PDB file of C-alpha atoms in Angstrom:
ATOM      1  CA  MET Z   1      44.639  -9.489  58.298  1.00  0.00           C
ATOM      2  CA  GLU Z   2      42.432  -6.807  59.743  1.00  0.00           C
ATOM      3  CA  PRO Z   3      43.635  -3.185  58.915  1.00  0.00           C
ATOM      4  CA  SER Z   4      43.441  -2.292  62.669  1.00  0.00           C
ATOM      5  CA  GLU Z   5      46.019  -5.097  63.338  1.00  0.00           C
ATOM      6  CA  TRP Z   6      48.696  -3.297  61.121  1.00  0.00           C
ATOM      7  CA  LEU Z   7      47.860   0.233  61.156  1.00  0.00           C
ATOM      8  CA  LYS Z   8      49.895   1.854  63.884  1.00  0.00           C
ATOM      9  CA  VAL Z   9      50.091   5.561  64.792  1.00  0.00           C
ATOM     10  CA  ASP Z  10      53.256   6.932  66.763  1.00  0.00           C
ATOM     11  CA  PRO Z  11      51.931   9.802  68.973  1.00  0.00           C
ATOM     12  CA  THR Z  12      55.560  11.022  69.277  1.00  0.00           C
ATOM     13  CA  ALA Z  13      56.365  11.258  65.701  1.00  0.00           C
ATOM     14  CA  ALA Z  14      56.551  14.734  64.015  1.00  0.00           C
ATOM     15  CA  THR Z  15      53.887  13.757  61.526  1.00  0.00           C
ATOM     16  CA  PRO Z  16      50.406  14.335  62.738  1.00  0.00           C
ATOM     17  CA  PRO Z  17      48.421  11.141  63.321  1.00  0.00           C
ATOM     18  CA  PHE Z  18      45.780  11.632  60.723  1.00  0.00           C
ATOM     19  CA  ASP Z  19      48.578  11.949  58.412  1.00  0.00           C
ATOM     20  CA  GLN Z  20      50.351   8.755  59.559  1.00  0.00           C
ATOM     21  CA  LEU Z  21      47.019   7.010  59.281  1.00  0.00           C
ATOM     22  CA  ARG Z  22      46.252   8.469  55.759  1.00  0.00           C
ATOM     23  CA  SER Z  23      49.693   7.419  54.468  1.00  0.00           C
ATOM     24  CA  GLN Z  24      49.542   3.861  55.833  1.00  0.00           C
ATOM     25  CA  ILE Z  25      46.196   3.395  54.298  1.00  0.00           C
ATOM     26  CA  ILE Z  26      47.519   4.519  50.956  1.00  0.00           C
ATOM     27  CA  ASP Z  27      50.599   2.216  51.370  1.00  0.00           C
ATOM     28  CA  GLY Z  28      48.106  -0.634  52.212  1.00  0.00           C
ATOM     29  CA  VAL Z  29      46.270   0.023  48.897  1.00  0.00           C
ATOM     30  CA  ARG Z  30      49.218   0.367  46.641  1.00  0.00           C
ATOM     31  CA  GLY Z  31      51.080  -2.435  48.227  1.00  0.00           C
ATOM     32  CA  GLY Z  32      48.175  -4.809  47.869  1.00  0.00           C
ATOM     33  CA  ARG Z  33      47.445  -5.230  51.697  1.00  0.00           C
ATOM     34  CA  LEU Z  34      43.962  -3.247  51.077  1.00  0.00           C
ATOM     35  CA  THR Z  35      42.412  -4.508  47.941  1.00  0.00           C
ATOM     36  CA  ALA Z  36      39.428  -2.891  46.196  1.00  0.00           C
ATOM     37  CA  GLY Z  37      36.301  -3.511  47.988  1.00  0.00           C
ATOM     38  CA  THR Z  38      37.929  -4.033  51.484  1.00  0.00           C
ATOM     39  CA  ARG Z  39      35.609  -2.684  54.086  1.00  0.00           C
ATOM     40  CA  LEU Z  40      37.557  -0.624  56.537  1.00  0.00           C
ATOM     41  CA  PRO Z  41      36.568  -0.403  60.405  1.00  0.00           C
ATOM     42  CA  THR Z  42      34.156   2.224  61.288  1.00  0.00           C
ATOM     43  CA  VAL Z  43      35.663   5.535  62.411  1.00  0.00           C
ATOM     44  CA  ARG Z  44      34.600   5.048  66.148  1.00  0.00           C
ATOM     45  CA  ASP Z  45      36.129   1.244  65.988  1.00  0.00           C
ATOM     46  CA  LEU Z  46      39.455   2.295  64.432  1.00  0.00           C
ATOM     47  CA  ALA Z  47      39.836   5.297  66.666  1.00  0.00           C
ATOM     48  CA  GLY Z  48      39.184   3.126  69.772  1.00  0.00           C
ATOM     49  CA  ARG Z  49      41.707   0.614  68.402  1.00  0.00           C
ATOM     50  CA  LEU Z  50      44.445   3.025  67.724  1.00  0.00           C
ATOM     51  CA  GLY Z  51      43.682   5.359  70.849  1.00  0.00           C
ATOM     52  CA  LEU Z  52      42.797   8.081  68.613  1.00  0.00           C
ATOM     53  CA  ALA Z  53      40.072  10.717  68.726  1.00  0.00           C
ATOM     54  CA  ALA Z  54      37.349   9.777  66.152  1.00  0.00           C
ATOM     55  CA  ASN Z  55      37.841  13.232  64.458  1.00  0.00           C
ATOM     56  CA  THR Z  56      41.352  12.046  63.745  1.00  0.00           C
ATOM     57  CA  VAL Z  57      40.324   9.110  62.021  1.00  0.00           C
ATOM     58  CA  ALA Z  58      37.390  10.762  60.309  1.00  0.00           C
ATOM     59  CA  ARG Z  59      39.747  13.389  58.707  1.00  0.00           C
ATOM     60  CA  SER Z  60      42.123  10.684  57.375  1.00  0.00           C
ATOM     61  CA  TYR Z  61      38.952   8.822  55.914  1.00  0.00           C
ATOM     62  CA  ARG Z  62      37.667  12.067  54.235  1.00  0.00           C
ATOM     63  CA  GLU Z  63      40.918  13.111  52.663  1.00  0.00           C
ATOM     64  CA  LEU Z  64      41.298   9.598  51.265  1.00  0.00           C
ATOM     65  CA  GLU Z  65      37.802   9.702  50.068  1.00  0.00           C
ATOM     66  CA  SER Z  66      38.526  13.035  48.307  1.00  0.00           C
ATOM     67  CA  ALA Z  67      41.425  11.566  46.622  1.00  0.00           C
ATOM     68  CA  GLY Z  68      39.397   8.805  45.412  1.00  0.00           C
ATOM     69  CA  ILE Z  69      41.233   6.223  47.240  1.00  0.00           C
ATOM     70  CA  LEU Z  70      38.263   5.218  49.648  1.00  0.00           C
ATOM     71  CA  GLU Z  71      34.540   5.461  49.235  1.00  0.00           C
ATOM     72  CA  THR Z  72      31.832   5.599  51.617  1.00  0.00           C
ATOM     73  CA  ARG Z  73      28.692   3.488  50.981  1.00  0.00           C
ATOM     74  CA  GLY Z  74      26.281   5.138  53.386  1.00  0.00           C
ATOM     75  CA  ARG Z  75      25.395   2.872  56.160  1.00  0.00           C
ATOM     76  CA  LEU Z  76      27.280   0.098  54.702  1.00  0.00           C
ATOM     77  CA  GLY Z  77      30.546   1.839  55.665  1.00  0.00           C
ATOM     78  CA  THR Z  78      33.926   2.875  54.283  1.00  0.00           C
ATOM     79  CA  PHE Z  79      35.697   0.677  51.564  1.00  0.00           C
ATOM     80  CA  VAL Z  80      38.657   0.820  49.342  1.00  0.00           C
ATOM     81  CA  ALA Z  81      37.824   2.303  46.129  1.00  0.00           C
ATOM     82  CA  CYS Z  82      37.592  -0.143  43.048  1.00  0.00           C
ATOM     83  CA  ALA Z  83      40.247   1.949  41.150  1.00  0.00           C
ATOM     84  CA  ASP Z  84      43.390   3.733  42.257  1.00  0.00           C
ATOM     85  CA  PRO Z  85      42.938   7.350  40.930  1.00  0.00           C
ATOM     86  CA  SER Z  86      46.776   7.572  40.674  1.00  0.00           C
ATOM     87  CA  ASP Z  87      46.752   4.884  37.813  1.00  0.00           C
ATOM     88  CA  ALA Z  88      44.686   7.051  35.596  1.00  0.00           C
ATOM     89  CA  ALA Z  89      46.425  10.285  36.401  1.00  0.00           C
ATOM     90  CA  MET Z  90      49.864   8.911  36.007  1.00  0.00           C
ATOM     91  CA  ALA Z  91      48.820   7.199  32.652  1.00  0.00           C
ATOM     92  CA  ALA Z  92      47.681  10.671  31.430  1.00  0.00           C
ATOM     93  CA  ALA Z  93      50.956  12.313  32.564  1.00  0.00           C
ATOM     94  CA  ALA Z  94      52.910   9.636  31.043  1.00  0.00           C
ATOM     95  CA  THR Z  95      51.216   9.975  27.747  1.00  0.00           C
ATOM     96  CA  ALA Z  96      51.439  13.723  27.776  1.00  0.00           C
ATOM     97  CA  TYR Z  97      55.270  13.463  28.736  1.00  0.00           C
ATOM     98  CA  ALA Z  98      55.806  11.073  25.848  1.00  0.00           C
ATOM     99  CA  ASP Z  99      54.112  13.221  23.370  1.00  0.00           C
ATOM    100  CA  VAL Z 100      56.229  16.393  24.431  1.00  0.00           C
ATOM    101  CA  ALA Z 101      59.309  14.229  24.115  1.00  0.00           C
ATOM    102  CA  ARG Z 102      58.517  12.877  20.677  1.00  0.00           C
ATOM    103  CA  SER Z 103      57.768  16.488  19.642  1.00  0.00           C
ATOM    104  CA  LEU Z 104      61.180  17.569  20.790  1.00  0.00           C
ATOM    105  CA  GLY Z 105      62.684  14.622  18.740  1.00  0.00           C
ATOM    106  CA  LEU Z 106      63.632  12.594  21.906  1.00  0.00           C
ATOM    107  CA  GLY Z 107      63.590   8.749  22.099  1.00  0.00           C
ATOM    108  CA  LYS Z 108      62.416   6.853  25.040  1.00  0.00           C
ATOM    109  CA  ASN Z 109      65.899   6.658  26.607  1.00  0.00           C
ATOM    110  CA  ASP Z 110      66.710  10.282  26.374  1.00  0.00           C
ATOM    111  CA  ALA Z 111      63.226  11.107  27.697  1.00  0.00           C
ATOM    112  CA  ALA Z 112      63.775   8.668  30.559  1.00  0.00           C
ATOM    113  CA  ARG Z 113      67.099  10.545  31.746  1.00  0.00           C
ATOM    114  CA  TYR Z 114      64.987  13.634  32.234  1.00  0.00           C
ATOM    115  CA  LEU Z 115      62.443  11.619  34.286  1.00  0.00           C
ATOM    116  CA  ASP Z 116      65.186   9.996  36.227  1.00  0.00           C
ATOM    117  CA  ALA Z 117      66.930  13.458  37.127  1.00  0.00           C
ATOM    118  CA  ALA Z 118      63.578  14.924  38.230  1.00  0.00           C
ATOM    119  CA  PHE Z 119      63.232  12.097  40.780  1.00  0.00           C
ATOM    120  CA  ASP Z 120      66.887  12.700  41.873  1.00  0.00           C
TER     121      ASP Z 120
END
């Protein structure tokens, strides 16, 4: 399914349109709807389909590119990056957390309680 068919922006929402679009693309990548290497519509095309200003779409694409989720390949267009940068960041954070927990004498279950509490 073409991204422009499921990307929707609510102009009455409290969240700015560029942020709605950015969040939906992230959700699409994480949910498997947008796989690595998927070519996204051009800024102008997506803006026209969604009824947005081109600068709004461009800002979303720029922020996602800065985060490593999208990559621009010159005249070829904008694509979903080959790797989700959050995977590497979360793996490194998990390793550091586990190292600290072990150094304090905590096992996996005890360490997980702290992580669960942090999310609550």
